[in-house]
mmCIF file of C-alpha atoms in Angstrom:
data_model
loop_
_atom_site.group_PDB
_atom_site.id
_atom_site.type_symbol
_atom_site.label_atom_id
_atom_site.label_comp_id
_atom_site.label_asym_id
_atom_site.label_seq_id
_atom_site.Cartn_x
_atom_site.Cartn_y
_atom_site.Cartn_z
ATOM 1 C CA UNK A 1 0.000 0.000 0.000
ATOM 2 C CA UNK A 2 2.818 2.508 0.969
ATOM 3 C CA UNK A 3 4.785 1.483 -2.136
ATOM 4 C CA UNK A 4 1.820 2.173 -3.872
ATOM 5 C CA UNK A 5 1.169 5.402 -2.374
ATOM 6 C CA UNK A 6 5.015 6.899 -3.053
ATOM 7 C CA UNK A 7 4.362 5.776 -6.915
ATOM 8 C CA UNK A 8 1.401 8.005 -6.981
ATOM 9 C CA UNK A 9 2.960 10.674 -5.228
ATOM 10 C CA UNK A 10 6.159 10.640 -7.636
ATOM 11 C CA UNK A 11 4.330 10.453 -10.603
ATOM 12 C CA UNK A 12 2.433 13.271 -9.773
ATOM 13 C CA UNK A 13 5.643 15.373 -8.476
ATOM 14 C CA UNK A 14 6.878 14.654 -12.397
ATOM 15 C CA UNK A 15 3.333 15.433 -13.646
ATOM 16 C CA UNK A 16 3.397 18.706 -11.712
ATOM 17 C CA UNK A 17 6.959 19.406 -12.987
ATOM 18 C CA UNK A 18 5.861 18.777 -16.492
ATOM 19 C CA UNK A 19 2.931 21.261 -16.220
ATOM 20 C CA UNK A 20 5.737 23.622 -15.298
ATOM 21 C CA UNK A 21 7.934 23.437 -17.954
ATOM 22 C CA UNK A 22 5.066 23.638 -20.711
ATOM 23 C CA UNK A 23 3.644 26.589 -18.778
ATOM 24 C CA UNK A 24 7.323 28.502 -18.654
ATOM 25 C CA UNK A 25 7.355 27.766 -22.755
ATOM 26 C CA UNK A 26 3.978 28.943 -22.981
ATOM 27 C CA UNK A 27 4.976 32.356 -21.253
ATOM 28 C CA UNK A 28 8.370 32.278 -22.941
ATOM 29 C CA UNK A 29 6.266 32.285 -26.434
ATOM 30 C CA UNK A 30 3.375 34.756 -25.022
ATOM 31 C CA UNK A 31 6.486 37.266 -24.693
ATOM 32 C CA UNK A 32 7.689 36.810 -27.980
ATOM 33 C CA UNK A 33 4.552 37.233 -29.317
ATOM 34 C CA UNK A 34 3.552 40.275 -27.484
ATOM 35 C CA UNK A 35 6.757 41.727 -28.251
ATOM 36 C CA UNK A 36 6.980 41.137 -31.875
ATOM 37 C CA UNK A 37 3.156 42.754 -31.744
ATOM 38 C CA UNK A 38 4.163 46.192 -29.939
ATOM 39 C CA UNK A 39 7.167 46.434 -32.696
ATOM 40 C CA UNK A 40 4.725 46.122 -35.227
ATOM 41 C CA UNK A 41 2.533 48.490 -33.663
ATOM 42 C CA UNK A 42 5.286 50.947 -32.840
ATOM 43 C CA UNK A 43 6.355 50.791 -36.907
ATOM 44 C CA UNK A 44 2.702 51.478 -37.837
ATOM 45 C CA UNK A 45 2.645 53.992 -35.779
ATOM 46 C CA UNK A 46 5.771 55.821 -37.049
ATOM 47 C CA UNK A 47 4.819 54.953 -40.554
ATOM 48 C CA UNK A 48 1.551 56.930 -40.008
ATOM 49 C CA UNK A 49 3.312 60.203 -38.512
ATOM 50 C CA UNK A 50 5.247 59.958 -42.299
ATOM 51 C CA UNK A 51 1.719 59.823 -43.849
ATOM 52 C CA UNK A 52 0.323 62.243 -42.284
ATOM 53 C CA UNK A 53 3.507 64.744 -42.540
ATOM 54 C CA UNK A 54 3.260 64.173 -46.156
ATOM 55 C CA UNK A 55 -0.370 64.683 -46.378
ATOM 56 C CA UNK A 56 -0.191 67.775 -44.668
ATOM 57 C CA UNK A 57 2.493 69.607 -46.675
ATOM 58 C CA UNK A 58 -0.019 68.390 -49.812
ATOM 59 C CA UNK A 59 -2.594 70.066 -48.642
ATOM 60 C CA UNK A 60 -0.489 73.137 -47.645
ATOM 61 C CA UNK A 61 0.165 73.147 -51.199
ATOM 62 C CA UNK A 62 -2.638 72.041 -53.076
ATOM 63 C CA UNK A 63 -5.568 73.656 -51.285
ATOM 64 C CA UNK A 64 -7.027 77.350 -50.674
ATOM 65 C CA UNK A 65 -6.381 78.179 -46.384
ATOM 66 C CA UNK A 66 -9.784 78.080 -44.627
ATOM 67 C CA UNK A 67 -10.651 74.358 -46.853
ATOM 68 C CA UNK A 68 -7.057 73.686 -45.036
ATOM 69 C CA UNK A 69 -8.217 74.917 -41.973
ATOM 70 C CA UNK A 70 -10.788 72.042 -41.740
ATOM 71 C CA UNK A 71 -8.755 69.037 -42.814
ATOM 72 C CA UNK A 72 -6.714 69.822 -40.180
ATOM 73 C CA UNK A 73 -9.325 69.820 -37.663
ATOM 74 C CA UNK A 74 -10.565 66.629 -39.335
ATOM 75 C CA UNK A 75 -6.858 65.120 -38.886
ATOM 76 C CA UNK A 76 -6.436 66.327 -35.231
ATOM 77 C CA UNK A 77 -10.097 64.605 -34.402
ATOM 78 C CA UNK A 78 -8.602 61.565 -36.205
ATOM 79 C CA UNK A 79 -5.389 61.446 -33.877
ATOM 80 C CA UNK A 80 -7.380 61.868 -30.871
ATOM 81 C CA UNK A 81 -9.253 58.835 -31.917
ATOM 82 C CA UNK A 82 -6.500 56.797 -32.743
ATOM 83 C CA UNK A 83 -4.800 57.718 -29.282
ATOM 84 C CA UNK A 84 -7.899 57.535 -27.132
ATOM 85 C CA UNK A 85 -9.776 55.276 -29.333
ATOM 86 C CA UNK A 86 -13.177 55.649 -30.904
ATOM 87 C CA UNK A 87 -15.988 57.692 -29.470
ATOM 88 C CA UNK A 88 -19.278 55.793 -28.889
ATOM 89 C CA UNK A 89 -22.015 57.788 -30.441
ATOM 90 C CA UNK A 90 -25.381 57.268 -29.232
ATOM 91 C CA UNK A 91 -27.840 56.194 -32.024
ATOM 92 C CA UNK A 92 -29.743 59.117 -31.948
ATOM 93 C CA UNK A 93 -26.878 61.138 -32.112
ATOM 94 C CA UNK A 94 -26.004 62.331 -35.431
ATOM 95 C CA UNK A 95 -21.971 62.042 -36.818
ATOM 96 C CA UNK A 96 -20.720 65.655 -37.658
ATOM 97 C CA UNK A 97 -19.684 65.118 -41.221
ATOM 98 C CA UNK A 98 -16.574 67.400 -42.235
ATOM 99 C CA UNK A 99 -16.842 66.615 -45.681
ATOM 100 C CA UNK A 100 -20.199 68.392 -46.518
ATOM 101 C CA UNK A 101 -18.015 71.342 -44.805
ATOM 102 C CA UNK A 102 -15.140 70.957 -46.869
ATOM 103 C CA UNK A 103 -17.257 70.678 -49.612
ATOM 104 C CA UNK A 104 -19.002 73.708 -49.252
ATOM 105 C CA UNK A 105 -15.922 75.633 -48.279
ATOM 106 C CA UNK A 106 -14.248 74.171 -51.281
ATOM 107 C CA UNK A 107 -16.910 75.209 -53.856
ATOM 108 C CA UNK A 108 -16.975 78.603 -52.492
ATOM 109 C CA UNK A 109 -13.375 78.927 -52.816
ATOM 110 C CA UNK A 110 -13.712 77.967 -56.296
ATOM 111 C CA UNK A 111 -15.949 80.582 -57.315
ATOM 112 C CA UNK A 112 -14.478 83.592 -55.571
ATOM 113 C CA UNK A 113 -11.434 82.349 -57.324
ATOM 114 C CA UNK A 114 -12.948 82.286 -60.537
ATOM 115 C CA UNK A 115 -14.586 85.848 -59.963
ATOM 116 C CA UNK A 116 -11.231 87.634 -59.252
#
């Protein structure tokens, strides 16, 4: 009965240490993973700085100053949202749509530029 006993209690001392082992090579990989995931996050991240550096001098360039004016609002709302994360909107709350602004702005633009 004893002998029996000390069998059961040393196979389950090298079950237990096998449980360990897996578990430290489960963590070990976890890291890895996690690690790998927050490079790739930190490269998107940097990558999208470029874009929108780029995109800004653009529209420097390309468009008239207030329709500026209002993509940059847009892009500042856009990095809040991306650093904080999305806003929930209420369903019977309506989403402010910038481009019906920058539309309009844009068209007027274009025909005080065409008057002049």
């Amino acid at each position: 009965m004893f002998k029996i006993l000390r069998q059961v209690k040393e196979n389950s001392e090298t079950i237990i240490e096998e449980l360990r082992r897996f578990w430290r090579s489960v963590e070990q990989t976890l890291r890895q993973i996690i690690y790998a995931e927050n490079r790739r996050a930190e490269d998107i991240q940097t990558e999208l700085r470029f874009l929108r550096t780029e995109v800004q001098l653009l529209r420097e360039q390309l468009l008239p100053p207030e329709v500026a004016r209002v993509h940059d609002h847009r892009a500042a709302h856009l990095d809040f949202v991306a650093e904080r994360g999305p806003i929930n909107l209420q369903p019977h709350n309506q989403p402010i749509t910038h481009y019906q602004e920058v539309d309009e702005m844009s068209q007027n633009s274009s025909a005080y530029s065409a008057n002049s």
